[in-house]
Each structure stands twice: as C-alpha cells, then as structure tokens.
Short mmCIF file of C-alpha atoms in Angstrom, two decimals:
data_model
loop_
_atom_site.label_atom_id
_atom_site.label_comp_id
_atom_site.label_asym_id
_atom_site.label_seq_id
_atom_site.Cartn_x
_atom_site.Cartn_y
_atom_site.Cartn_z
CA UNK A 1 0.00 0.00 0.00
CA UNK A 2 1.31 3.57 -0.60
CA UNK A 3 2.22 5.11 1.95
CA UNK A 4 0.38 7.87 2.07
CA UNK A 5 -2.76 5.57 1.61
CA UNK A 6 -1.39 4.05 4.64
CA UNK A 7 -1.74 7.47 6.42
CA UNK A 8 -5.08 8.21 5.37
CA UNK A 9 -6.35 5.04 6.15
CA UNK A 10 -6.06 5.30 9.64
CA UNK A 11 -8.77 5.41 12.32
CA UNK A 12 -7.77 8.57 14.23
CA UNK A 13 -7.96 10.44 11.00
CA UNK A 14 -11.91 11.54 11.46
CA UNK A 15 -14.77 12.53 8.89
CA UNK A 16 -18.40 13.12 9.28
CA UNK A 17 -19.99 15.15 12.01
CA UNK A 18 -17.31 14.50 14.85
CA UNK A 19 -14.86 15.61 12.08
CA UNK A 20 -16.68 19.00 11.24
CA UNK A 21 -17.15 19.30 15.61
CA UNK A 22 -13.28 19.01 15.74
CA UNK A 23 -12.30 21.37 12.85
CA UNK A 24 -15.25 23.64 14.39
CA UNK A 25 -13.38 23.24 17.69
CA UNK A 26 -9.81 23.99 16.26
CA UNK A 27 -11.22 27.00 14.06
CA UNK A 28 -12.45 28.85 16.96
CA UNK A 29 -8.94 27.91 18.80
CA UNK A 30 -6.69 29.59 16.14
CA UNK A 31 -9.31 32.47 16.15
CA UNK A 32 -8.47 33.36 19.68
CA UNK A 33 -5.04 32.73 19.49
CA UNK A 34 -4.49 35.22 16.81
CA UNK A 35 -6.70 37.77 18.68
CA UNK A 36 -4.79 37.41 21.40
CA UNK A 37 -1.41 36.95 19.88
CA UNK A 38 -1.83 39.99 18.40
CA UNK A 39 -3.87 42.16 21.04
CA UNK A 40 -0.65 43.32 22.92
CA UNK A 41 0.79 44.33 20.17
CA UNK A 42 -1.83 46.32 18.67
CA UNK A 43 -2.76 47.94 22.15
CA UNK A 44 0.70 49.28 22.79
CA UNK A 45 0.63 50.71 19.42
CA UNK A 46 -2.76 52.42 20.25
CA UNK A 47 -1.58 53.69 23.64
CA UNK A 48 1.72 55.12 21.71
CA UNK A 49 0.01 58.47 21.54
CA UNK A 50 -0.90 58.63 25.15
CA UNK A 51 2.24 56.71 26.10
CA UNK A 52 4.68 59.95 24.97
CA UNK A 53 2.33 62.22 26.02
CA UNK A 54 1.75 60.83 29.31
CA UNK A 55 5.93 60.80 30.10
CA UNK A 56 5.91 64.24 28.85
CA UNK A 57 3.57 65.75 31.01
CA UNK A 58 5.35 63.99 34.26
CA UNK A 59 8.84 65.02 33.22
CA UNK A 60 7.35 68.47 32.42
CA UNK A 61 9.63 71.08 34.62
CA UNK A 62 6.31 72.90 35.77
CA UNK A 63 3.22 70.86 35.88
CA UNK A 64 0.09 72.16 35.76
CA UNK A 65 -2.70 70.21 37.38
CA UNK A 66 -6.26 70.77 35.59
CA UNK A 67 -7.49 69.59 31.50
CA UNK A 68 -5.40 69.49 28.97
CA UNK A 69 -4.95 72.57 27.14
CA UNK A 70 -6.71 72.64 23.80
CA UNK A 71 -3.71 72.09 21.72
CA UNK A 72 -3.08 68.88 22.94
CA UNK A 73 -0.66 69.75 25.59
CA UNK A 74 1.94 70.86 23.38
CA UNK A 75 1.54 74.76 24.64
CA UNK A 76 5.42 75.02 24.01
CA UNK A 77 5.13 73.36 20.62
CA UNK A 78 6.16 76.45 17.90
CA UNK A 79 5.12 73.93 15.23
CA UNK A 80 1.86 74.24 13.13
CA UNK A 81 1.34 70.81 13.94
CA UNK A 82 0.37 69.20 17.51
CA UNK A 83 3.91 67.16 17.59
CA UNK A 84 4.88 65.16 20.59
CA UNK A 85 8.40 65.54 21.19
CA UNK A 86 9.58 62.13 20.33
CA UNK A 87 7.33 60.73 17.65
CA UNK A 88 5.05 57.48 17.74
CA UNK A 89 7.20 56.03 15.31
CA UNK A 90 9.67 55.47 17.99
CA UNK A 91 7.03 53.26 19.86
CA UNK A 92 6.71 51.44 16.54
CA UNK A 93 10.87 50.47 16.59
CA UNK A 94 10.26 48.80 20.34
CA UNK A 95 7.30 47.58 19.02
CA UNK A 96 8.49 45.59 16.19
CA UNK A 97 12.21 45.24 16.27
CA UNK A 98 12.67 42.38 19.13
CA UNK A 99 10.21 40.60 16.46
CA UNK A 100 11.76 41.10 13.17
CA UNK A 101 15.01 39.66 15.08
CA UNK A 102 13.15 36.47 16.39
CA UNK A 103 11.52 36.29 12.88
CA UNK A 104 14.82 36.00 11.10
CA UNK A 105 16.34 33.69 13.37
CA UNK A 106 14.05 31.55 14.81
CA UNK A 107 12.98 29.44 12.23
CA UNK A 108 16.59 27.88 11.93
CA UNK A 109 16.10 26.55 15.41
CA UNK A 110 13.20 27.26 17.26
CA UNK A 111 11.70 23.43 15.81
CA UNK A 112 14.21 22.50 19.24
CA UNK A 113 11.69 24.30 21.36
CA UNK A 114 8.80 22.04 21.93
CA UNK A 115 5.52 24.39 20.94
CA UNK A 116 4.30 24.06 25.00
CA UNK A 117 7.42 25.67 26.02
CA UNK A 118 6.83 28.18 23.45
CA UNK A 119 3.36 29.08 24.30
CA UNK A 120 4.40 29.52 27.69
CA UNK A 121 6.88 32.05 26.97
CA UNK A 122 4.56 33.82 24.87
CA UNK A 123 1.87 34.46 27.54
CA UNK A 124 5.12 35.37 30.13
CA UNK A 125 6.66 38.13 28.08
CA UNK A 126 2.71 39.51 27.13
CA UNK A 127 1.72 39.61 30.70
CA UNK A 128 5.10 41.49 31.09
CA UNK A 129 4.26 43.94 28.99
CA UNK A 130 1.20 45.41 30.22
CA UNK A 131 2.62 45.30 34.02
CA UNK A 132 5.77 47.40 32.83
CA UNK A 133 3.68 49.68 30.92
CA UNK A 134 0.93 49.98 33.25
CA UNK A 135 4.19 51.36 36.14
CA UNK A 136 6.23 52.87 33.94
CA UNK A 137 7.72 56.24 35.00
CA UNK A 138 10.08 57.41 32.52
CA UNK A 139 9.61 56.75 28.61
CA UNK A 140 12.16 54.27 28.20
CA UNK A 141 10.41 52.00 30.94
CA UNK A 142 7.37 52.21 28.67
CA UNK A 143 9.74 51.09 25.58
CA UNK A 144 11.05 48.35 27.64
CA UNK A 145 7.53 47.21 28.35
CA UNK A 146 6.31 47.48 24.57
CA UNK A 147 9.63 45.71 23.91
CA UNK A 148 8.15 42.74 25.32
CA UNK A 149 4.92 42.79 23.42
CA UNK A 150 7.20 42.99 20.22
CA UNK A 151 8.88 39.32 21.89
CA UNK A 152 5.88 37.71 22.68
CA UNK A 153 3.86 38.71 19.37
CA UNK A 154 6.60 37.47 16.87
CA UNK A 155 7.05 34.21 18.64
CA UNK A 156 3.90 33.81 18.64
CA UNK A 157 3.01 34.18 15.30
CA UNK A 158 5.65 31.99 13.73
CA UNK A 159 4.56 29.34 16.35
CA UNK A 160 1.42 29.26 15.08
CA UNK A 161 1.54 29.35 11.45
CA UNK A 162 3.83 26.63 11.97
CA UNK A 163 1.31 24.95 13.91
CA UNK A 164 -1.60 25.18 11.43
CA UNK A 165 0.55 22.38 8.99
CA UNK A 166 -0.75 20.34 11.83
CA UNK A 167 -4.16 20.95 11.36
CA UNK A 168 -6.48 21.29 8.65
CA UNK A 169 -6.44 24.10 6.19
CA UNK A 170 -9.39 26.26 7.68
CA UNK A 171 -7.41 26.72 10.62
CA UNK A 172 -5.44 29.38 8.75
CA UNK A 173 -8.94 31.38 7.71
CA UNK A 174 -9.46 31.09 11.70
CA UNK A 175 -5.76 32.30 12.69
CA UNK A 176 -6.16 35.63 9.97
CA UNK A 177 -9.43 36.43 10.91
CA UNK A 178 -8.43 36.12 14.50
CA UNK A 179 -5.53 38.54 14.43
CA UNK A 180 -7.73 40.62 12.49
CA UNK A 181 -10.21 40.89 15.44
CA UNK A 182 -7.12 41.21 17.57
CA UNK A 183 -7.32 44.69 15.61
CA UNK A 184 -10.89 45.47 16.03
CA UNK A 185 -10.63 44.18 19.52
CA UNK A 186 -7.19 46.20 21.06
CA UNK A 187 -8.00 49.39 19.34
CA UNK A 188 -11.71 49.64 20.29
CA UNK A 189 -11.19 48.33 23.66
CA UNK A 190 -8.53 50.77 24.26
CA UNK A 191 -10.71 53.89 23.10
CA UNK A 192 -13.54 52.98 24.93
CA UNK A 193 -12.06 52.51 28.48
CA UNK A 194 -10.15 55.95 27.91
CA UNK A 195 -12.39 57.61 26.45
CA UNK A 196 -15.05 56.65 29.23
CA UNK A 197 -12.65 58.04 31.99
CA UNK A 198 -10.08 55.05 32.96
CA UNK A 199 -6.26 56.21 32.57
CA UNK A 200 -4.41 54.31 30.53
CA UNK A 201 -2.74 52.62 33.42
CA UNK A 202 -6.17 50.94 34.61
CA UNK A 203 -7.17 50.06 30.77
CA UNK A 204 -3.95 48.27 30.31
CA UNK A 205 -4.27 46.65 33.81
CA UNK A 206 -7.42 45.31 32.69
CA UNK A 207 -6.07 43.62 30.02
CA UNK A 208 -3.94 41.13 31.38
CA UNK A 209 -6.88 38.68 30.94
CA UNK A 210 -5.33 38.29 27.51
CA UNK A 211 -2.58 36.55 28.17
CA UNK A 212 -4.97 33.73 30.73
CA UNK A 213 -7.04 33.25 27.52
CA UNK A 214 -4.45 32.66 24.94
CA UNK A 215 -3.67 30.06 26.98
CA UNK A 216 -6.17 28.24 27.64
CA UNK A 217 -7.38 28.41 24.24
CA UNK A 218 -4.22 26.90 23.72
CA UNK A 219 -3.94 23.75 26.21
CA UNK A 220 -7.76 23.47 26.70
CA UNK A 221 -9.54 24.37 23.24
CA UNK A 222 -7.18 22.57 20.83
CA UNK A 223 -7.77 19.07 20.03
CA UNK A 224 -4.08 18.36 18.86
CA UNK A 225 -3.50 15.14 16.54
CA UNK A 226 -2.45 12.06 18.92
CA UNK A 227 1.42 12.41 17.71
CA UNK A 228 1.75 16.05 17.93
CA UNK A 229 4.84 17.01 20.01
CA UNK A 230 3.53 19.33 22.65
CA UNK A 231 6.44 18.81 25.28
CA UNK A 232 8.74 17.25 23.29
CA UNK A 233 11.45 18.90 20.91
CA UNK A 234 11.42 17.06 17.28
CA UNK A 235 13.01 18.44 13.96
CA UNK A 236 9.43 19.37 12.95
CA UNK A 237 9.85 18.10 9.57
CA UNK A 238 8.55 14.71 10.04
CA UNK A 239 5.06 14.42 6.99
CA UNK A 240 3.94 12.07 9.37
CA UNK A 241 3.54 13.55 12.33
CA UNK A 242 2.33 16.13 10.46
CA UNK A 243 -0.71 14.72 8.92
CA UNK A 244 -3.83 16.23 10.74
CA UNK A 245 -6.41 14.50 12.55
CA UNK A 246 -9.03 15.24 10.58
CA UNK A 247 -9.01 14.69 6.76
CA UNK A 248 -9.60 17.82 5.10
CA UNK A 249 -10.03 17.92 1.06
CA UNK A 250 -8.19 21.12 0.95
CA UNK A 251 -5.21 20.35 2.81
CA UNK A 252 -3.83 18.87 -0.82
CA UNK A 253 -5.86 21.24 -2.69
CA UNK A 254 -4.72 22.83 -6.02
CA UNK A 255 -4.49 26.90 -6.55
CA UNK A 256 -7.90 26.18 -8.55
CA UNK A 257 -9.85 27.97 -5.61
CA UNK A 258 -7.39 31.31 -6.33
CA UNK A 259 -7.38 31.30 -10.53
CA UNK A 260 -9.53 28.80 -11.87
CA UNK A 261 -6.37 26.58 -12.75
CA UNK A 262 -5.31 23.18 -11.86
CA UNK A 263 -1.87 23.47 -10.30
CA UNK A 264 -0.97 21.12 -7.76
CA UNK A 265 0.28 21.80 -4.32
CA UNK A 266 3.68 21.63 -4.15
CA UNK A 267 4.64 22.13 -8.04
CA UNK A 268 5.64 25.60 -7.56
CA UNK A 269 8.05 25.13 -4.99
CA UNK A 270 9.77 21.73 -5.44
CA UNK A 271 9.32 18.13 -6.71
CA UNK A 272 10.50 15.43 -4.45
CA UNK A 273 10.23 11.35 -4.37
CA UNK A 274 8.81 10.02 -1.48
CA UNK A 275 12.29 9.28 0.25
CA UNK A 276 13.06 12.75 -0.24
CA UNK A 277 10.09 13.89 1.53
CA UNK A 278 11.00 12.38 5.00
CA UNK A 279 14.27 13.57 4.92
CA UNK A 280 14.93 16.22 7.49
CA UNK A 281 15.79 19.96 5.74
CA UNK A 282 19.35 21.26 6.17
CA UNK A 283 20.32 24.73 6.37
CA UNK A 284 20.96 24.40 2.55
CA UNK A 285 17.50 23.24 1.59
CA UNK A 286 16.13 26.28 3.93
CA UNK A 287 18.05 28.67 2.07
CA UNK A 288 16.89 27.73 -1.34
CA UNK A 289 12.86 27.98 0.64
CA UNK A 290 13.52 31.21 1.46
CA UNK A 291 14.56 32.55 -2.16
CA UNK A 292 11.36 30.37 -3.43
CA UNK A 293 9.50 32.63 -1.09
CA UNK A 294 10.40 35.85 -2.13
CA UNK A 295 7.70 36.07 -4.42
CA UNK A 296 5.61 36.29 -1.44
CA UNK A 297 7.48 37.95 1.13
CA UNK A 298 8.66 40.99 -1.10
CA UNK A 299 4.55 42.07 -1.89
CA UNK A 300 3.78 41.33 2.11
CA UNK A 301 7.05 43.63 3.07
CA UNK A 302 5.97 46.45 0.72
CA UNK A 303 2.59 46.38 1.78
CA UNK A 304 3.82 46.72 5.33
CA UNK A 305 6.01 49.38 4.69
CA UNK A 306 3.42 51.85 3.01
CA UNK A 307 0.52 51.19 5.61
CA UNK A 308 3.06 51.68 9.02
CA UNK A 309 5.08 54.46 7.62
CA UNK A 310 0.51 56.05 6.98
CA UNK A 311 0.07 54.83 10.64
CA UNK A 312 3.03 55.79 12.87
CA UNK A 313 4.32 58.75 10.70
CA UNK A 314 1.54 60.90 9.07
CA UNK A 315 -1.69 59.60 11.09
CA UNK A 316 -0.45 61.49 14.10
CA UNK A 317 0.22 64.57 11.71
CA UNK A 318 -3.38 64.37 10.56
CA UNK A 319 -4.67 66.49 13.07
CA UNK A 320 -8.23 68.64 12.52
CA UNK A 321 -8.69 71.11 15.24
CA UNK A 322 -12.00 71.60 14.68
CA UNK A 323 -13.33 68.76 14.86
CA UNK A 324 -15.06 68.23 17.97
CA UNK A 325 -12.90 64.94 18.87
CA UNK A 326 -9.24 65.73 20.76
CA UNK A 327 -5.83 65.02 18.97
CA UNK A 328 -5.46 62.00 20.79
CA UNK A 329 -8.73 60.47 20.14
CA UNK A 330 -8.11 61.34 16.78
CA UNK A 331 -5.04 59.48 16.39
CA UNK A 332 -7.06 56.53 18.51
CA UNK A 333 -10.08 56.20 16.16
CA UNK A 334 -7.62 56.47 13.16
CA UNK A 335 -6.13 53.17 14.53
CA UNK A 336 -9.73 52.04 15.68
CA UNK A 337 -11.06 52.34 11.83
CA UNK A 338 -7.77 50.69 10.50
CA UNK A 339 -8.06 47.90 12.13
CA UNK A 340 -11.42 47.17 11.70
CA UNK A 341 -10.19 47.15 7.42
CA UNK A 342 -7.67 44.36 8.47
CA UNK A 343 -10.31 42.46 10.08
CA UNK A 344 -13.11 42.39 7.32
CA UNK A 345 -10.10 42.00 4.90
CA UNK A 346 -8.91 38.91 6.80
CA UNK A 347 -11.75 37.13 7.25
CA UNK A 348 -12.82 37.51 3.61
CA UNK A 349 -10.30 34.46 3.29
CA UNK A 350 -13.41 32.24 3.93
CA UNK A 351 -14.90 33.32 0.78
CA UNK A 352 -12.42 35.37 -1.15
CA UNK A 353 -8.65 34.47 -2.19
CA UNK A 354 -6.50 36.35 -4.90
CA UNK A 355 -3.26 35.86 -6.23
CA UNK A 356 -2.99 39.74 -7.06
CA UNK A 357 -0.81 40.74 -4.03
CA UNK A 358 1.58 42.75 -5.79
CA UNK A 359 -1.33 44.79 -7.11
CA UNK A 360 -2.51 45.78 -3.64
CA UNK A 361 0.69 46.31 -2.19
CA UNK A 362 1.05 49.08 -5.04
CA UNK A 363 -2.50 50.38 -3.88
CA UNK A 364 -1.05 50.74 -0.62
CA UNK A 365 1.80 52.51 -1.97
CA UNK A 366 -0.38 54.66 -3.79
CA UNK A 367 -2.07 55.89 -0.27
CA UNK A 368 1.12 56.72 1.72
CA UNK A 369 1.71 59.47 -1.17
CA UNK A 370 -1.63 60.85 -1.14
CA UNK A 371 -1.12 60.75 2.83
CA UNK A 372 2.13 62.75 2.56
CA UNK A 373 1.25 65.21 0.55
CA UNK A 374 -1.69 66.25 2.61
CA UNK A 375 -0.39 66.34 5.71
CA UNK A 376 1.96 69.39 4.25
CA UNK A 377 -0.74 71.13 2.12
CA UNK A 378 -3.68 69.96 4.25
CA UNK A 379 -6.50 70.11 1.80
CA UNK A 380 -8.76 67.59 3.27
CA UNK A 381 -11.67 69.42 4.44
CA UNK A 382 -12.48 67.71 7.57
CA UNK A 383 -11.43 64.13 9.55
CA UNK A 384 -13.99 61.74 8.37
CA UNK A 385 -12.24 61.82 4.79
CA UNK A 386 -9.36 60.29 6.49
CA UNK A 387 -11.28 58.49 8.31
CA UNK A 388 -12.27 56.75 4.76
CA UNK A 389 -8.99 56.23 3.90
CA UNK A 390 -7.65 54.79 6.38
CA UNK A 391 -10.03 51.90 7.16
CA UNK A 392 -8.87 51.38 2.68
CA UNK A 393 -5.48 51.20 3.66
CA UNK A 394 -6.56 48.26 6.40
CA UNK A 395 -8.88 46.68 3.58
CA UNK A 396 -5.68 46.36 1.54
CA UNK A 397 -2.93 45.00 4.57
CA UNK A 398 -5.01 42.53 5.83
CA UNK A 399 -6.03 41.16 2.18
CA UNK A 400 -2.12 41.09 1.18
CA UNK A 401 -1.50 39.28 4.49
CA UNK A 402 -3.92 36.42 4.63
CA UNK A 403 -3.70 35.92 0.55
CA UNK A 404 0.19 35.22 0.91
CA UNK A 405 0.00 32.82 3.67
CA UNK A 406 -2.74 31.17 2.03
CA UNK A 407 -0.70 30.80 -1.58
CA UNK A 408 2.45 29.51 1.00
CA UNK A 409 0.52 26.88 2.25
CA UNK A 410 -1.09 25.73 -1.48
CA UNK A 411 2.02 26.33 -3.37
CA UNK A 412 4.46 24.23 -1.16
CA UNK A 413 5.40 20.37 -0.35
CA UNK A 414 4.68 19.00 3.08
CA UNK A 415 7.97 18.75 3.78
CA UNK A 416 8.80 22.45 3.47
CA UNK A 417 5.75 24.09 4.64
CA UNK A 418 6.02 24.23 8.56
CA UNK A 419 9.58 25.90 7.66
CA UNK A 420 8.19 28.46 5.03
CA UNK A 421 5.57 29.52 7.12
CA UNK A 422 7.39 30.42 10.04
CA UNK A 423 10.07 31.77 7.27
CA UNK A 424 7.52 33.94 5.75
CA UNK A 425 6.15 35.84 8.46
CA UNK A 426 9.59 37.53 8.47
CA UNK A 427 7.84 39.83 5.43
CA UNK A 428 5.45 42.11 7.40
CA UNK A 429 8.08 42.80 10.03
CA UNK A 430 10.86 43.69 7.49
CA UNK A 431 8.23 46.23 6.11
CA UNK A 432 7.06 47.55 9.50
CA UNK A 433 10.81 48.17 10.97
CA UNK A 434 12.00 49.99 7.40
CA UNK A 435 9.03 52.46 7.75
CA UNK A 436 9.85 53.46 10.80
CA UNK A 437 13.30 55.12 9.27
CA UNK A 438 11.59 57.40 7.40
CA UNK A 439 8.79 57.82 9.41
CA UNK A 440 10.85 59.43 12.19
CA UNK A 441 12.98 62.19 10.14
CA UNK A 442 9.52 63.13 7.59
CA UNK A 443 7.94 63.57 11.81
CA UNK A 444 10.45 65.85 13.08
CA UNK A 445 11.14 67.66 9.41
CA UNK A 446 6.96 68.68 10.06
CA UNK A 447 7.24 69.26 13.85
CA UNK A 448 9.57 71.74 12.62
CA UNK A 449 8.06 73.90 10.21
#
C-alpha cells in the first residue's frame, strides 16, 4: 500500500460530524489565538500616543494640574502641527524590532523548542508587557515594556503558522481572521475605556486577561493530533507527524480555488520522491525555501512598509482642530477604523482568495503618497475623509497578508511548509521596521516647520 494511503487510512484520521465538531473546535482555537497573539501588540501601538504624552507631562519642569490645554498639551510646541516631542514612530521600533530579530532567526532553530514551552513564553513576556507599561515612570520603561509585546507577538506568530501544517487548512482562515479581530478588539477596547474616563494605566491593567485566555485556548480548546509534540522537541519536519487529525479535502488542494487553474500543491516550490520527503531539511534546503518565497514575502514587506510608515508617521500629523474629537482620540479612532479594514479584509479568506498581491501592495503605496502630501498642504476638508482612507489602507494590509500565507501553504510540499511559514512571516516585520526610518525624520522635518 502507498504510503500515504497508509496514512489516510487510519482510524484517528476523522470525517463526518465528529470531524466538522473538531475542525469547528480547532477553528475557533486559532481564532483566539491570533486575537490574542496579536492584542498586545496592537494595544501598545494604540496607547503610543498617550504613552509619549503621558511621560511628557510627568517630566514636564512645571506641571500644571487641571485639562489638557486645547492644543493637545503641546503649549510650548512652535510647530503648526500638535507634535509630541519624540514621535510614535519610535514606539513602533520597540514595538516591532525584538520581532523582526526572532523572525529572522528563529525558524533555523526554534523546531528545538517544543511548541508548549513556546506558548508559555509567549503568555510570560505579554503579561510582562502590560505590568511594565501599566508602572512605567520614565519613557524608556514604557519602551522596555512594549519591547516585550514585540517578543511575545513574533514568537507567537511563527509558532502558530507553523502549527496550522498540523491541522487542517481552515485553521489558517481562523488564525487571519483572529488577528484581524485582535485589531478590532485592542483598538476599540482601548478607546472605549479611555475615552469613558479610565487612565491608561487601569485600561492596560485590565487587560492582562489576555494573556490567561491565549492560553487556555491553547492547552484546553485545541484538540491536537495524537502524535503532535507538545512537550517534546522534534526536527518538525517529520510528513507524518504532520498529517492532521481530521481529513480535510483542501489540505492537498490545487491553486484552482485562487485562478480557476489546476496546479498542484507543491509544483511551484519543489518536486520530491517520497524518500526525499521524510528527509529532514538542512540549512541548505532552507536557504533555497527562502529565495522560493520571495515572491511572497517581497509584496507582504511592501505592503507593510506603506501602511506603518501612513500609521506611525503621518496619522499622528493628521490632526483637525476643529473637529469636535481631541488630537489624541483622533489618532485613537484612526487606529480604531484601520483595524477594523484588516479584520473584514482577513476574514474575507473564507470566501475570497486572490493571487494579485503585488497589485494591492502598489495600492497601498499609492495611499502613503496621497497621505504625505496632505499632511503638508492639508487640503482635506475635515477628519472623516481620512477616516475613509484609512479603514482602505486596512482593507488592503489585511487582504495582502492572509492571501500570501494562504498561496504559502497551497504552493508548497509538506515537507517544506512548517519551515516556510514560520520563514515567511519575516515579510510584514521587514516592512514595519523599514518604515519606521523614514517615518521618524519626515515627523520631526513637520514638527519643525
């Protein structure tokens, strides 16, 4: 018998109605693991405003007690603009720069760490950050604190893409619409509580609940496949172990469902006998996968780029004084609205797949110019066109992001595809870190005129 006929033929691999309970079960698992993956991350990035602003006004050298003046509390600020001192930008480097590192070197090693040991570390560093941030009494105590967000989102997230090779192929819908929500979910949460009177301090406080429930959707929601290596290192390249536990007509499916074509799984990375397949990959083999996955990873980075260079370096410049909403909730509802785009834009995955990622990374390109250009000539007549524009630019991220993993996981042998996407994720964070460089001098050229 073939072998993989062998595999399928097994009793633990399940159809019929306990099958659709168990990928039911594991789809809602992924869902809130990416929300709350992703939550930490997206809060401190909300909070960035209020974060600067709040260190300012304590290291002020003669604090005033009473509401914030109507210029945002920038009453020595020369500038046409309402600039904090350092911009959010900087928030954005802590943010994401402890994850781009773990992104590029993890996935050489990090199949050592069994994935209990990593979830573990995950919820440590997370409920880290919001203690440290919650205390913090200087602004480098708050970067320390987002810091370990940054740690605890990227291992995260190349944990679990890995993990979904173990699962069926809806899990992956489940994980992208779950970080998308993780969007919806931070920013909104965020706004209300401040907005409704709680300081920063007690909203963040409040959300250390995020960290108990990512794991125990993890240990308690999963229903893991009876070989999976929870507490046990393995080279996590073993087809095997990999098979899921329930059979899933997609998990081999062609790219028909994105153009209409029959092109087998696999074919457009690499063709490989069946002894091939169950050999382990060396460093060599992982090199050549990550030059395969450029096609992929370039279109995610760009995309990345564009939308954080909008979101940490001209959102906070976008600033309509007469509008009846404050600068800061402002800059909150710009990231409340973005984030809602990612969400509907990665959970369209259940209905909607494209191979045309370049084309909305250029799209996305096309709105950080437009973006530029009016924060210095400041034509838009009031907020709410923004306001439009910016839940487009999350429309286009989160369609870029869940297309690419989607086409990874289609487009590449068994053997490779735990590696490549953990390998891949490396894209967005590339793009996030570079738009921070010119986010930073383009803040300060503005804060100066």
């Amino acid at each position: 018998m073939d072998h993989r006929d062998s595999v399928n033929a097994d009793p633990d691999m399940l159809t019929g109605s306990e099958g659709r309970c168990r990928r039911c079960r594991n789809q809602s698992g992924f869902w809130l693991l990416g929300l709350c993956n992703n939550f930490a991350y997206v809060v401190m990035l909300s909070a960035a405003h209020d974060i600067l602003k709040q260190q300012e006004s304590q290291n002020a050298t003669m604090p005033t007690p009473g509401p914030v003046p109507s210029d945002g509390g920038n009453s020595s600020n020369s500038s046409r603009y309402d600039c904090n001192p350092v911009s959010t930008a900087a928030v954005l480097l802590a943010d994401i720069l402890p994850t781009l590192l773990i992104k590029l070197t993890a996935p050489f090693f990090i199949h050592k760490v069994p994935y209990g040991f990593r979830i573990l570390g995950c919820v440590a560093t997370a409920t880290t950050s919001f203690l440290v941030v919650s205390f913090s009494s200087t602004v480098w105590m708050s970067i320390l604190g987002v810091i370990f967000a940054s740690v605890s989102s990227g291992l995260g997230e190349l944990s679990f893409l890995s993990l979904t090779v173990y699962f069926s192929s809806d899990v992956l819908s489940g994980w992208g619409s779950g970080t998308g929500g993780a969007g919806v979910a931070g920013a909104v949460l965020y706004s209300a509580f401040t907005q409704a009177g709680l300081s920063p301090r007690g909203t963040l406080l409040i959300m250390l609940l995020i960290p108990a429930v990512l794991m125990i959707s993890y240990f308690r929601l999963l229903d893991f496949p009876p070989s999976f290596p929870q507490w046990r290192s393995g080279s996590g390249e073993d087809v095997q172990e990999r098979r899921p536990l329930i059979v899933d007509d997609n998990d081999e499916d062609s790219v028909r469902d994105v153009n209409g074509k029959d092109n087998c799984a696999g074919n457009a990375f690499s063709f490989l006998t069946e002894d091939q397949s169950t050999e382990p990959l060396t460093f060599l083999d992982k090199l050549h996968i990550l030059k395969r996955l450029l096609k992929f990873t370039v279109p995610l980075c760009v995309v990345y780029f564009a939308e954080y260079f909008i979101n940490q370096g001209l959102l906070e410049l976008l600033y309509f004084p007469a509008s009846s909403l404050s600068h800061a909730e402002q800059y909150r509802w710009y990231q409340t609205l973005y984030q809602i785009g990612v969400f509907i834009s990665r959970t369209s995955l259940y209905c909607v797949k494209t191979r045309r990622i370049w084309v909305l990374s250029m799209l996305q390109c096309v709105n950080a110019v437009v973006l530029l250009i009016s924060v210095y000539y400041r034509f838009w007549p009031n907020v709410w066109v923004v306001f439009v524009i910016v839940l487009y630019e999350g429309l286009l991220g989160g369609a870029v992001y869940v297309n690419t993993f989607y086409l990874i996981r289609v487009e590449t042998v068994e053997r490779e595809r735990e590696f490549a996407m953990a390998a891949a994720s490396v894209g967005d964070s590339i793009g996030i870190a570079l738009s921070a460089a010119p986010a930073i001098p383009i803040h300060d050229y503005f804060c100066s005129l």
